Short mmCIF file of C-alpha atoms in Angstrom, two decimals:
data_model
loop_
_atom_site.label_atom_id
_atom_site.label_comp_id
_atom_site.label_asym_id
_atom_site.label_seq_id
_atom_site.Cartn_x
_atom_site.Cartn_y
_atom_site.Cartn_z
CA MET A 1 -9.02 -28.35 -2.23
CA TYR A 2 -11.26 -30.03 -4.79
CA LEU A 3 -10.71 -28.23 -8.26
CA THR A 4 -13.05 -28.56 -11.31
CA LYS A 5 -11.49 -29.88 -14.61
CA GLU A 6 -12.06 -26.43 -15.90
CA GLU A 7 -9.91 -24.76 -12.97
CA GLU A 8 -7.34 -27.46 -13.30
CA LYS A 9 -6.90 -26.12 -16.86
CA ILE A 10 -6.34 -22.70 -15.32
CA LEU A 11 -3.60 -23.85 -13.39
CA LYS A 12 -2.02 -25.62 -16.37
CA GLY A 13 -1.96 -21.94 -18.14
CA GLU A 14 -4.98 -22.61 -20.60
CA GLY A 15 -6.49 -19.34 -19.43
CA GLY A 16 -3.19 -17.20 -19.95
CA GLU A 17 -0.30 -16.50 -17.92
CA VAL A 18 -2.12 -13.78 -15.79
CA MET A 19 -4.98 -15.68 -15.04
CA GLU A 20 -2.55 -18.73 -14.20
CA ARG A 21 -0.56 -16.65 -11.52
CA LEU A 22 -3.83 -15.05 -9.88
CA PHE A 23 -5.62 -18.29 -9.88
CA ARG A 24 -2.54 -19.90 -7.86
CA LEU A 25 -2.96 -17.01 -5.33
CA LEU A 26 -6.40 -17.98 -4.79
CA VAL A 27 -5.66 -21.91 -4.50
CA ARG A 28 -2.67 -20.80 -1.97
CA LEU A 29 -5.27 -18.73 0.12
CA GLY A 30 -7.81 -21.57 -0.24
CA ASP A 31 -5.39 -24.09 0.86
CA ILE A 32 -4.22 -21.93 3.89
CA TYR A 33 -7.82 -21.21 5.23
CA GLY A 34 -8.91 -24.61 4.84
CA ALA A 35 -11.36 -24.06 1.62
CA ASP A 36 -13.11 -27.13 0.19
CA LYS A 37 -13.65 -25.90 -3.38
CA MET A 38 -13.98 -22.55 -5.14
CA ILE A 39 -17.19 -20.68 -5.55
CA PRO A 40 -18.35 -18.49 -7.98
CA VAL A 41 -18.64 -14.67 -6.92
CA GLY A 42 -21.42 -12.60 -8.23
CA SER A 43 -19.28 -9.18 -7.98
CA VAL A 44 -16.11 -7.69 -7.33
CA GLN A 45 -14.91 -4.61 -5.63
CA VAL A 46 -11.17 -4.14 -5.93
CA ALA A 47 -9.19 -1.75 -3.15
CA GLY A 48 -5.84 -0.31 -3.94
CA VAL A 49 -6.48 2.26 -6.47
CA SER A 50 -4.95 5.45 -5.11
CA TYR A 51 -1.37 6.25 -6.25
CA LYS A 52 -0.90 7.31 -3.01
CA SER A 53 -1.58 3.82 -1.44
CA ILE A 54 -0.02 1.63 -4.13
CA GLY A 55 2.78 3.58 -5.38
CA ASP A 56 5.06 2.82 -8.28
CA PRO A 57 5.22 -1.02 -7.25
CA GLY A 58 1.42 -1.39 -7.56
CA THR A 59 1.06 0.71 -10.32
CA GLU A 60 3.67 -1.52 -12.26
CA PHE A 61 2.06 -4.56 -11.09
CA LEU A 62 -1.49 -3.34 -12.75
CA GLU A 63 0.15 -2.04 -15.88
CA ASP A 64 1.72 -5.45 -16.45
CA MET A 65 -1.49 -7.32 -15.96
CA ALA A 66 -3.34 -5.03 -18.19
CA SER A 67 -0.96 -5.21 -21.06
CA LYS A 68 -0.91 -8.89 -20.88
CA GLY A 69 -4.56 -9.03 -21.91
CA ALA A 70 -6.32 -9.71 -18.56
CA LYS A 71 -9.99 -9.16 -18.34
CA VAL A 72 -12.54 -9.49 -15.54
CA LYS A 73 -15.24 -12.04 -15.57
CA VAL A 74 -17.97 -10.32 -13.32
CA LEU A 75 -19.16 -7.02 -12.44
CA THR A 76 -16.15 -5.42 -10.92
CA TYR A 77 -16.01 -2.03 -9.43
CA LEU A 78 -13.01 0.14 -7.83
CA ASN A 79 -12.40 1.75 -4.78
CA PRO A 80 -11.86 5.53 -4.41
CA ALA A 81 -8.81 7.04 -6.30
CA GLY A 82 -6.49 9.57 -4.83
CA MET A 83 -8.16 12.62 -6.91
CA ASP A 84 -11.55 13.79 -8.14
CA LEU A 85 -11.09 12.43 -11.65
CA GLU A 86 -12.73 15.07 -13.40
CA ASN A 87 -12.16 18.35 -11.37
CA TRP A 88 -8.64 17.35 -10.11
CA GLU A 89 -6.89 20.50 -11.48
CA ARG A 90 -9.40 22.90 -10.20
CA LEU A 91 -9.47 21.28 -6.82
CA GLY A 92 -5.45 21.68 -6.61
CA PHE A 93 -4.67 18.25 -6.84
CA PRO A 94 -0.73 17.78 -8.09
CA LYS A 95 -0.14 17.37 -11.61
CA ASP A 96 2.58 14.65 -11.28
CA PHE A 97 0.26 12.96 -8.86
CA ALA A 98 -2.65 13.12 -11.60
CA LYS A 99 -0.64 11.79 -14.20
CA ASN A 100 0.11 8.52 -12.10
CA GLN A 101 -3.49 8.36 -10.90
CA LEU A 102 -4.75 8.28 -14.56
CA ARG A 103 -2.04 5.62 -15.51
CA ILE A 104 -3.67 3.23 -12.78
CA MET A 105 -7.34 4.22 -13.95
CA ASN A 106 -6.53 3.21 -17.66
CA ALA A 107 -4.90 -0.05 -16.70
CA PHE A 108 -8.12 -0.90 -14.59
CA LYS A 109 -10.46 0.28 -17.69
CA SER A 110 -8.50 -1.86 -20.03
CA MET A 111 -9.11 -4.90 -17.94
CA GLY A 112 -13.06 -4.22 -17.87
CA ILE A 113 -13.33 -3.14 -14.55
CA VAL A 114 -15.89 -0.15 -14.18
CA ILE A 115 -14.00 2.67 -13.06
CA THR A 116 -16.57 3.89 -10.69
CA SER A 117 -13.90 4.78 -7.50
CA THR A 118 -16.30 4.18 -4.66
CA CYS A 119 -16.08 2.54 -1.25
CA THR A 120 -20.15 2.49 -1.38
CA PRO A 121 -20.47 0.36 -4.56
CA TYR A 122 -23.86 -0.64 -3.05
CA LEU A 123 -24.96 3.02 -3.70
CA ALA A 124 -23.51 3.29 -6.87
CA GLY A 125 -25.07 0.34 -9.00
CA ASN A 126 -23.06 -2.66 -7.53
CA LEU A 127 -25.75 -4.25 -5.10
CA PRO A 128 -25.30 -7.69 -4.11
CA ARG A 129 -28.52 -9.78 -2.56
CA PHE A 130 -28.67 -11.40 0.51
CA ARG A 131 -26.42 -14.68 0.74
CA GLU A 132 -24.85 -13.83 -2.64
CA HIS A 133 -21.24 -14.86 -2.52
CA ILE A 134 -18.90 -11.64 -3.48
CA ALA A 135 -15.26 -10.90 -3.21
CA TRP A 136 -15.18 -7.21 -1.98
CA SER A 137 -12.10 -5.47 -0.72
CA GLU A 138 -12.57 -2.12 0.85
CA SER A 139 -12.89 -2.65 4.50
CA SER A 140 -15.99 -0.65 5.21
CA ALA A 141 -17.91 -1.83 2.05
CA VAL A 142 -16.73 -5.52 3.22
CA SER A 143 -18.48 -4.67 6.52
CA PHE A 144 -21.71 -3.03 4.89
CA SER A 145 -22.24 -5.87 2.34
CA ASN A 146 -21.75 -8.64 5.31
CA SER A 147 -23.77 -7.08 7.93
CA VAL A 148 -26.30 -4.93 6.62
CA ILE A 149 -27.00 -6.60 3.17
CA GLY A 150 -26.07 -10.04 4.31
CA ALA A 151 -24.06 -11.04 1.33
CA ARG A 152 -21.03 -13.02 1.94
CA THR A 153 -17.52 -11.66 1.78
CA ASN A 154 -14.08 -12.15 3.31
CA ARG A 155 -11.76 -8.77 3.68
CA GLU A 156 -9.98 -9.51 0.49
CA GLY A 157 -6.62 -7.57 -0.14
CA GLY A 158 -6.54 -5.77 -3.43
CA PRO A 159 -4.76 -8.21 -5.37
CA SER A 160 -6.82 -11.16 -4.22
CA ALA A 161 -9.96 -9.39 -5.34
CA LEU A 162 -8.46 -8.79 -8.18
CA ALA A 163 -7.49 -12.19 -8.79
CA ALA A 164 -11.40 -13.06 -8.03
CA ALA A 165 -12.30 -10.75 -10.45
CA ILE A 166 -10.20 -12.33 -13.47
CA CYS A 167 -10.74 -15.85 -12.42
CA GLY A 168 -14.62 -15.33 -11.58
CA ARG A 169 -14.07 -17.45 -8.21
CA THR A 170 -13.09 -17.12 -4.72
CA PRO A 171 -11.92 -19.82 -2.17
CA ASN A 172 -14.81 -21.16 -0.01
CA TYR A 173 -13.96 -20.40 3.43
CA GLY A 174 -14.37 -17.94 6.30
CA LEU A 175 -17.34 -15.35 6.13
CA HIS A 176 -18.58 -17.51 3.03
CA LEU A 177 -19.72 -20.20 5.66
CA TRP A 178 -22.65 -19.98 7.83
CA GLU A 179 -20.98 -21.40 10.81
CA LYS A 180 -17.98 -18.73 10.40
CA ARG A 181 -20.52 -15.82 10.71
CA GLN A 182 -21.98 -16.34 14.24
CA PRO A 183 -21.30 -13.62 16.59
CA THR A 184 -18.12 -14.04 19.10
CA ILE A 185 -18.80 -11.08 21.26
CA LYS A 186 -21.75 -9.03 22.38
CA ILE A 187 -21.59 -5.27 22.86
CA ASN A 188 -24.39 -3.83 25.14
CA VAL A 189 -25.00 -0.24 24.07
CA ASP A 190 -26.39 2.15 26.84
CA ALA A 191 -26.03 5.57 25.04
CA GLU A 192 -28.11 7.71 22.89
CA LEU A 193 -26.83 7.77 19.42
CA GLU A 194 -27.90 11.02 17.85
CA PHE A 195 -25.45 12.12 15.03
CA ASN A 196 -23.71 9.92 12.27
CA SER A 197 -20.53 10.96 14.17
CA ASP A 198 -21.79 9.08 17.51
CA PHE A 199 -21.91 6.03 15.48
CA GLY A 200 -18.46 6.50 14.26
CA ALA A 201 -17.07 7.02 17.93
CA LEU A 202 -18.97 3.72 18.92
CA GLY A 203 -17.66 1.95 15.88
CA TYR A 204 -13.92 3.23 16.96
CA PHE A 205 -14.29 2.16 20.36
CA VAL A 206 -15.71 -1.40 19.72
CA GLY A 207 -12.99 -1.95 16.85
CA LYS A 208 -10.16 -1.51 19.21
CA GLN A 209 -11.95 -3.69 21.91
CA VAL A 210 -12.73 -6.54 19.74
CA LYS A 211 -10.02 -6.57 17.30
CA ASN A 212 -11.16 -9.14 14.45
CA LYS A 213 -14.15 -10.75 16.27
CA ILE A 214 -17.76 -10.62 15.22
CA PRO A 215 -19.89 -8.37 17.36
CA TYR A 216 -23.62 -8.81 18.18
CA PHE A 217 -24.93 -5.49 19.27
CA THR A 218 -27.98 -4.95 21.60
CA GLY A 219 -29.52 -1.61 22.54
CA ILE A 220 -29.41 0.22 19.32
CA ASN A 221 -32.98 0.68 18.48
CA ASN A 222 -32.96 2.50 15.21
CA ALA A 223 -30.28 3.63 12.95
CA ASN A 224 -30.40 4.51 9.15
CA THR A 225 -27.95 3.01 6.61
CA ASP A 226 -25.67 6.02 6.62
CA GLN A 227 -25.04 5.59 10.19
CA LEU A 228 -24.37 1.65 9.77
CA LYS A 229 -22.00 2.33 7.15
CA GLY A 230 -20.29 4.72 9.43
CA LEU A 231 -20.38 2.28 12.41
CA GLY A 232 -18.94 -0.55 10.40
CA ALA A 233 -16.33 1.58 8.67
CA ALA A 234 -14.72 2.80 12.07
CA MET A 235 -14.87 -0.85 13.40
CA ALA A 236 -12.98 -2.08 10.32
CA ALA A 237 -10.22 0.72 10.71
CA SER A 238 -9.73 0.58 14.33
CA GLY A 239 -9.93 -3.28 14.33
CA ALA A 240 -10.48 -5.60 11.73
CA VAL A 241 -14.37 -6.22 11.78
CA ALA A 242 -15.62 -7.48 8.61
CA LEU A 243 -19.04 -8.48 10.00
CA TYR A 244 -21.32 -7.47 12.93
CA HIS A 245 -24.96 -8.16 13.74
CA LEU A 246 -27.28 -5.41 15.11
CA GLU A 247 -30.44 -6.87 17.18
CA GLY A 248 -33.47 -5.97 15.27
CA LEU A 249 -31.74 -4.30 12.43
CA THR A 250 -29.48 -6.34 10.37
CA PRO A 251 -30.79 -9.42 8.30
CA GLU A 252 -28.95 -12.22 10.08
CA ALA A 253 -29.31 -11.17 13.95
CA ASP A 254 -32.22 -13.09 14.50
CA LEU A 255 -30.58 -16.13 12.76
CA VAL A 256 -27.17 -16.45 14.42
CA GLU A 257 -26.37 -18.11 17.84
CA LYS A 258 -25.85 -15.45 20.69
CA ASP A 259 -26.06 -17.30 23.69
CA GLY A 260 -23.07 -17.42 26.51
CA LEU A 261 -20.91 -14.69 24.63
CA GLU A 262 -18.44 -12.63 26.20
CA GLU A 263 -19.98 -8.86 26.88
CA ILE A 264 -18.81 -5.40 26.89
CA ASN A 265 -20.87 -2.58 27.84
CA VAL A 266 -20.64 0.87 26.20
CA SER A 267 -22.04 3.89 27.73
CA LYS A 268 -22.18 7.74 26.95
CA ARG A 269 -18.73 7.81 29.08
CA GLU A 270 -16.63 5.55 26.56
CA LEU A 271 -18.10 7.64 23.51
CA ASP A 272 -17.14 11.00 24.96
CA GLU A 273 -13.89 9.66 25.70
CA THR A 274 -13.47 8.56 22.32
CA TYR A 275 -14.49 11.99 20.99
CA GLU A 276 -11.65 13.43 23.09
CA LYS A 277 -9.13 10.74 22.12
CA LEU A 278 -9.62 11.25 18.50
CA SER A 279 -9.38 15.04 18.51
CA SER A 280 -5.70 15.85 18.28
CA GLY A 281 -6.13 19.40 16.83
CA LYS A 282 -8.28 22.41 17.42
CA ASN A 283 -8.86 24.60 14.52
CA PRO A 284 -9.39 22.77 11.20
CA ASP A 285 -7.98 24.05 7.89
CA ILE A 286 -10.49 22.07 6.28
CA VAL A 287 -13.47 19.99 7.07
CA ILE A 288 -13.89 16.74 4.93
CA LEU A 289 -17.15 14.85 5.11
CA GLY A 290 -18.07 11.54 3.28
CA CYS A 291 -16.08 8.91 4.75
CA PRO A 292 -17.35 6.43 3.54
CA HIS A 293 -18.67 8.10 0.66
CA ALA A 294 -21.68 10.29 1.24
CA SER A 295 -25.29 9.21 0.47
CA LEU A 296 -27.35 11.54 -1.44
CA ARG A 297 -29.12 12.04 2.02
CA GLU A 298 -26.02 13.10 3.60
CA ILE A 299 -25.33 15.46 0.83
CA SER A 300 -28.86 17.08 0.93
CA THR A 301 -28.39 17.40 4.93
CA LEU A 302 -25.06 19.47 4.16
CA ALA A 303 -26.70 21.58 1.59
CA ASP A 304 -29.65 22.45 4.04
CA LYS A 305 -27.09 23.60 6.76
CA LEU A 306 -25.00 25.45 4.38
CA LYS A 307 -28.06 27.43 2.53
CA GLY A 308 -27.44 31.07 2.30
CA LYS A 309 -24.12 30.82 4.58
CA HIS A 310 -20.65 31.70 3.76
CA LEU A 311 -17.72 29.82 5.22
CA LYS A 312 -14.50 31.21 5.93
CA LYS A 313 -12.87 27.74 5.35
CA PRO A 314 -13.62 25.18 3.35
CA ILE A 315 -15.56 22.08 3.82
CA TRP A 316 -15.52 19.12 1.29
CA ILE A 317 -18.12 16.17 1.03
CA CYS A 318 -16.65 13.39 -0.65
CA THR A 319 -19.00 10.96 -2.83
CA SER A 320 -19.18 8.58 -5.71
CA ARG A 321 -19.66 10.26 -9.16
CA VAL A 322 -23.30 8.67 -9.37
CA MET A 323 -24.30 10.46 -6.30
CA LYS A 324 -22.70 13.91 -7.27
CA GLU A 325 -24.71 13.56 -10.47
CA ALA A 326 -28.02 13.63 -8.35
CA ALA A 327 -26.90 16.32 -6.29
CA ASP A 328 -25.86 18.46 -9.33
CA ARG A 329 -29.48 17.90 -10.65
CA MET A 330 -31.14 18.75 -7.20
CA ASP A 331 -28.94 22.01 -7.11
CA PHE A 332 -27.02 20.86 -3.80
CA THR A 333 -24.01 20.88 -5.53
CA GLU A 334 -24.91 24.93 -6.40
CA ILE A 335 -25.78 25.53 -2.83
CA ILE A 336 -22.79 23.96 -1.43
CA GLU A 337 -20.38 25.82 -3.86
CA LYS A 338 -22.09 29.18 -3.25
CA ALA A 339 -21.36 28.78 0.46
CA GLY A 340 -17.73 27.97 -0.32
CA GLY A 341 -17.62 24.34 -0.06
CA HIS A 342 -17.28 21.60 -2.64
CA ILE A 343 -18.53 18.13 -3.54
CA VAL A 344 -15.66 16.01 -4.31
CA ALA A 345 -16.43 12.72 -6.28
CA ASP A 346 -14.11 9.56 -6.79
CA THR A 347 -11.69 10.18 -4.07
CA CYS A 348 -11.72 10.90 -0.51
CA MET A 349 -9.39 12.62 2.26
CA VAL A 350 -7.96 9.11 3.40
CA VAL A 351 -6.61 8.33 -0.08
CA SER A 352 -5.85 11.72 -1.48
CA PRO A 353 -2.52 13.75 -0.95
CA ILE A 354 -4.17 16.49 1.36
CA GLU A 355 -0.93 17.10 3.30
CA GLN A 356 0.61 17.81 0.21
CA MET A 357 -2.00 20.75 -0.57
CA GLY A 358 -1.27 22.56 2.51
CA TYR A 359 -3.82 21.56 5.11
CA LYS A 360 -2.31 20.41 8.38
CA THR A 361 -5.62 20.28 10.50
CA THR A 362 -8.88 18.13 9.23
CA GLY A 363 -12.26 18.20 10.90
CA VAL A 364 -14.24 15.23 10.39
CA ASN A 365 -17.39 13.25 11.67
CA SER A 366 -16.12 9.83 10.57
CA GLY A 367 -14.34 7.34 13.06
CA LYS A 368 -12.71 5.65 10.00
CA ALA A 369 -11.20 9.14 8.85
CA ALA A 370 -10.09 10.24 12.35
CA ASN A 371 -8.35 6.75 12.63
CA TYR A 372 -6.45 7.13 9.63
CA LEU A 373 -5.71 10.78 8.91
CA PRO A 374 -2.97 11.27 11.53
CA SER A 375 -0.45 8.52 10.08
CA PHE A 376 -1.60 8.53 6.44
CA CYS A 377 -2.36 12.18 5.82
CA LYS A 378 -0.27 13.72 8.76
CA GLN A 379 -3.13 15.60 9.88
CA GLU A 380 -4.09 16.82 13.31
CA VAL A 381 -7.81 16.04 13.72
CA VAL A 382 -11.06 17.68 15.08
CA PHE A 383 -13.54 14.65 15.33
CA ALA A 384 -16.99 16.16 15.91
CA ASN A 385 -20.64 16.19 14.74
CA ILE A 386 -21.64 17.86 11.67
CA ASN A 387 -23.11 20.98 13.33
CA LYS A 388 -20.12 21.67 15.44
CA LEU A 389 -17.97 21.33 12.29
CA ILE A 390 -19.97 23.71 10.20
CA GLU A 391 -19.80 26.12 12.92
CA VAL A 392 -16.09 26.38 13.21
CA GLN A 393 -15.72 26.87 9.52
CA LEU A 394 -18.19 29.70 9.29
CA MET B 1 7.69 -24.13 17.36
CA LYS B 2 5.55 -25.58 14.93
CA GLY B 3 2.89 -23.68 12.80
CA ARG B 4 1.46 -23.44 9.38
CA MET B 5 3.05 -22.33 6.44
CA ILE B 6 1.63 -18.85 4.74
CA SER B 7 4.28 -18.30 2.18
CA PRO B 8 7.27 -20.25 1.79
CA GLY B 9 10.96 -19.53 1.89
CA LYS B 10 13.56 -19.83 4.79
CA THR B 11 15.34 -17.29 6.54
CA GLU B 12 17.34 -16.05 9.74
CA GLY B 13 17.08 -12.69 11.17
CA VAL B 14 16.60 -10.46 14.60
CA ALA B 15 12.89 -10.36 15.63
CA ILE B 16 11.00 -7.10 16.22
CA VAL B 17 8.03 -8.02 18.15
CA SER B 18 4.68 -6.20 18.47
CA GLU B 19 1.88 -7.07 20.89
CA GLU B 20 -0.60 -5.02 19.16
CA PRO B 21 -1.86 -5.87 15.54
CA ILE B 22 -0.38 -4.17 12.59
CA GLY B 23 -2.32 -2.41 9.78
CA PHE B 24 0.25 -1.94 6.80
CA TYR B 25 -1.66 0.58 5.19
CA GLY B 26 -1.16 3.83 7.14
CA GLY B 27 1.04 1.73 9.49
CA ILE B 28 4.43 1.33 7.81
CA ASP B 29 5.83 3.50 5.35
CA SER B 30 6.45 1.58 2.33
CA LYS B 31 9.33 3.56 1.16
CA THR B 32 11.26 3.29 4.37
CA GLY B 33 9.99 0.45 6.26
CA ILE B 34 9.15 2.60 9.35
CA VAL B 35 6.29 2.14 11.42
CA ILE B 36 4.43 5.49 11.16
CA GLU B 37 0.97 4.56 12.99
CA LYS B 38 0.51 7.15 15.88
CA GLY B 39 0.61 5.48 19.26
CA HIS B 40 1.62 1.98 17.85
CA PRO B 41 4.00 0.13 20.11
CA LEU B 42 6.52 0.33 17.32
CA GLU B 43 5.99 3.72 16.20
CA GLY B 44 9.23 5.12 14.48
CA LYS B 45 10.98 1.76 14.41
CA CYS B 46 12.16 0.16 11.23
CA VAL B 47 11.08 -3.68 10.16
CA THR B 48 13.55 -3.76 7.26
CA GLY B 49 15.62 -6.86 7.57
CA LYS B 50 14.11 -8.01 10.36
CA ILE B 51 11.51 -10.95 11.46
CA LEU B 52 8.57 -8.89 12.08
CA VAL B 53 6.16 -10.69 14.73
CA PHE B 54 2.82 -9.68 15.62
CA PRO B 55 -0.46 -11.06 16.59
CA CYS B 56 -2.47 -10.36 13.36
CA GLY B 57 -3.24 -7.79 10.62
CA LYS B 58 -5.84 -5.21 11.12
CA GLY B 59 -7.31 -2.02 8.98
CA SER B 60 -7.31 -1.45 5.11
CA THR B 61 -7.16 -3.92 3.11
CA VAL B 62 -4.91 -2.00 0.66
CA GLY B 63 -2.20 -3.57 3.30
CA SER B 64 -1.33 -6.18 0.84
CA TYR B 65 0.07 -3.69 -1.90
CA VAL B 66 1.99 -2.10 1.12
CA ILE B 67 3.69 -5.23 1.92
CA TYR B 68 4.54 -5.93 -1.94
CA GLY B 69 5.88 -2.40 -1.95
CA LEU B 70 8.03 -2.79 0.77
CA LYS B 71 9.57 -5.73 -1.09
CA LYS B 72 9.94 -3.91 -4.37
CA ASN B 73 11.40 -1.08 -2.66
CA GLY B 74 13.96 -3.16 -0.80
CA VAL B 75 12.79 -2.18 2.67
CA ALA B 76 10.86 -5.53 3.67
CA PRO B 77 11.10 -7.55 6.47
CA LYS B 78 13.00 -10.79 5.95
CA GLY B 79 9.94 -12.95 7.38
CA ILE B 80 6.78 -12.71 9.27
CA VAL B 81 5.30 -14.56 12.15
CA ASN B 82 1.91 -14.13 13.24
CA LYS B 83 -0.52 -15.77 15.77
CA GLU B 84 -3.20 -15.60 13.17
CA THR B 85 -2.61 -14.38 9.43
CA GLU B 86 -5.63 -12.88 7.73
CA THR B 87 -6.10 -12.65 4.02
CA ILE B 88 -4.67 -9.03 3.82
CA VAL B 89 -1.20 -10.06 5.14
CA ALA B 90 -1.50 -13.48 3.36
CA THR B 91 -2.06 -12.00 0.07
CA GLY B 92 0.90 -9.40 0.75
CA VAL B 93 3.40 -12.06 1.73
CA ILE B 94 2.64 -14.47 -1.06
CA LEU B 95 2.84 -11.82 -3.83
CA ALA B 96 5.93 -10.52 -2.28
CA GLY B 97 7.54 -13.90 -1.76
CA ILE B 98 8.09 -13.05 1.92
CA PRO B 99 8.38 -16.23 4.27
CA CYS B 100 5.66 -16.50 6.61
CA VAL B 101 4.37 -18.81 9.24
CA ASP B 102 1.40 -18.39 11.70
CA GLN B 103 -0.27 -20.36 14.45
CA ILE B 104 2.93 -19.55 16.64
CA ASP B 105 2.80 -18.94 20.24
CA ILE B 106 4.29 -15.25 19.62
CA GLU B 107 4.35 -14.46 23.35
CA LYS B 108 7.44 -16.74 23.57
CA ILE B 109 9.38 -14.41 21.08
CA GLN B 110 11.07 -11.55 22.63
CA ASP B 111 12.45 -8.38 20.87
CA GLY B 112 15.78 -8.89 19.53
CA ASP B 113 16.01 -12.55 19.79
CA THR B 114 17.70 -14.39 16.66
CA VAL B 115 14.92 -16.37 15.08
CA LEU B 116 15.19 -19.19 12.34
CA LEU B 117 11.92 -19.01 10.20
CA ASP B 118 11.55 -22.38 8.27
CA ALA B 119 8.31 -21.35 6.55
CA ASP B 120 8.77 -24.50 4.18
CA ASN B 121 8.33 -26.75 7.27
CA GLY B 122 5.96 -24.18 9.19
CA SER B 123 8.38 -23.92 12.01
CA VAL B 124 10.13 -21.01 13.84
CA GLU B 125 13.06 -21.75 16.26
CA ILE B 126 14.50 -19.32 18.81
CA LYS B 127 18.31 -19.57 18.65
#
């Protein structure tokens, strides 16, 4: 791989020990994947934030870098933390967990990383442009930025994203290259998609089938950005899909080569089977929405549906702090709280320790959450659309 | 068999083979090395001290930290052999210092085979 004079100097340790170590990781990855050079990145999003996901080894790794004075070079946002960073006590997050989570946040902050904690950075002030090279890591954010925005990022591991932030560069390979962004399988959808959960079911089914391929969808006539984020999130969780194209709706769909691809047909039957397969439980102790983090539109929808109602069992909606502030102003928070629900910011059900908080069965409308909750939070899952989920909590 | 070095090192051990991809985050417990993903072919099995053979990674990008955590907690596999190692696994094995080779025809490796993994030369030998 070609390295500039400045980059050679980093390898000689002139940018400090941490930068040298992290740059070596990037060079190694570049060599493995055949990168010709390093390219500057416009922004970074770092995963591996919750104490639950990274544990003591990850925490010590981050504190070590922070203590050696590592600083990021570009706008860098964070993935969700393991708890609401302001209201953790009131929401019942365990104290010792909180202590460790705050250690992690401090380490990130001292490196100059914006401690936003969201899987939807594009809704919270970190919005790349079409064709901009970035290094993002949360799998649904990677999918959204590649597919819906047309920015260019590989699926970075938490540490490789951090390395890109501190070095301001990433190796030029994979999805940074136009020829690697071409679809490798065609998905023909013949089903009405009405609820956001329908997109989650479709994504879960397709991700399982295609693994790490690049799907090109036909037959979806309309979808808003909430639905696209749900579709991409589910495909990235059940498979390793980092980029998809959707005929007529995503920016690169008209530009890519789609002749002669293997095809898969998806009908209502496959979606119904997916709903059934993802529902292992019956009566949710709690319903958690907002995976990926809810947009203001999703919060206002929930507020509309809960207005004047009284929940017997709780509903949470997870979102970024930025969306929560807007929801506070619009009284959505008050309406949801009055009904017995909560808007939970900075975290989500997948990375928070809900199993330690006494919940055994969780209702979700997200294909991604339904994929992860059984193993990571030891939950039985009820996967359904928002109306059904509200109904069972009343 | 000849493949590509992802992370250097030389080791020998018993193969544990998964035909399905592995998502380390939510897939393997970093404290015990036991596969916890529901319905995964390796569910309930322990990867500690084995040569872990699987086609490719999947799922969450936090997987790199789980691999690093497995090593720090002393329950990591001795080595990893893939058909195709993607960035998440590559980052994890490089940071953790676990020997890893990809571009290997993993169908030829059976569960329980003794495998010599020489990542420095990108080779895998079934004994």
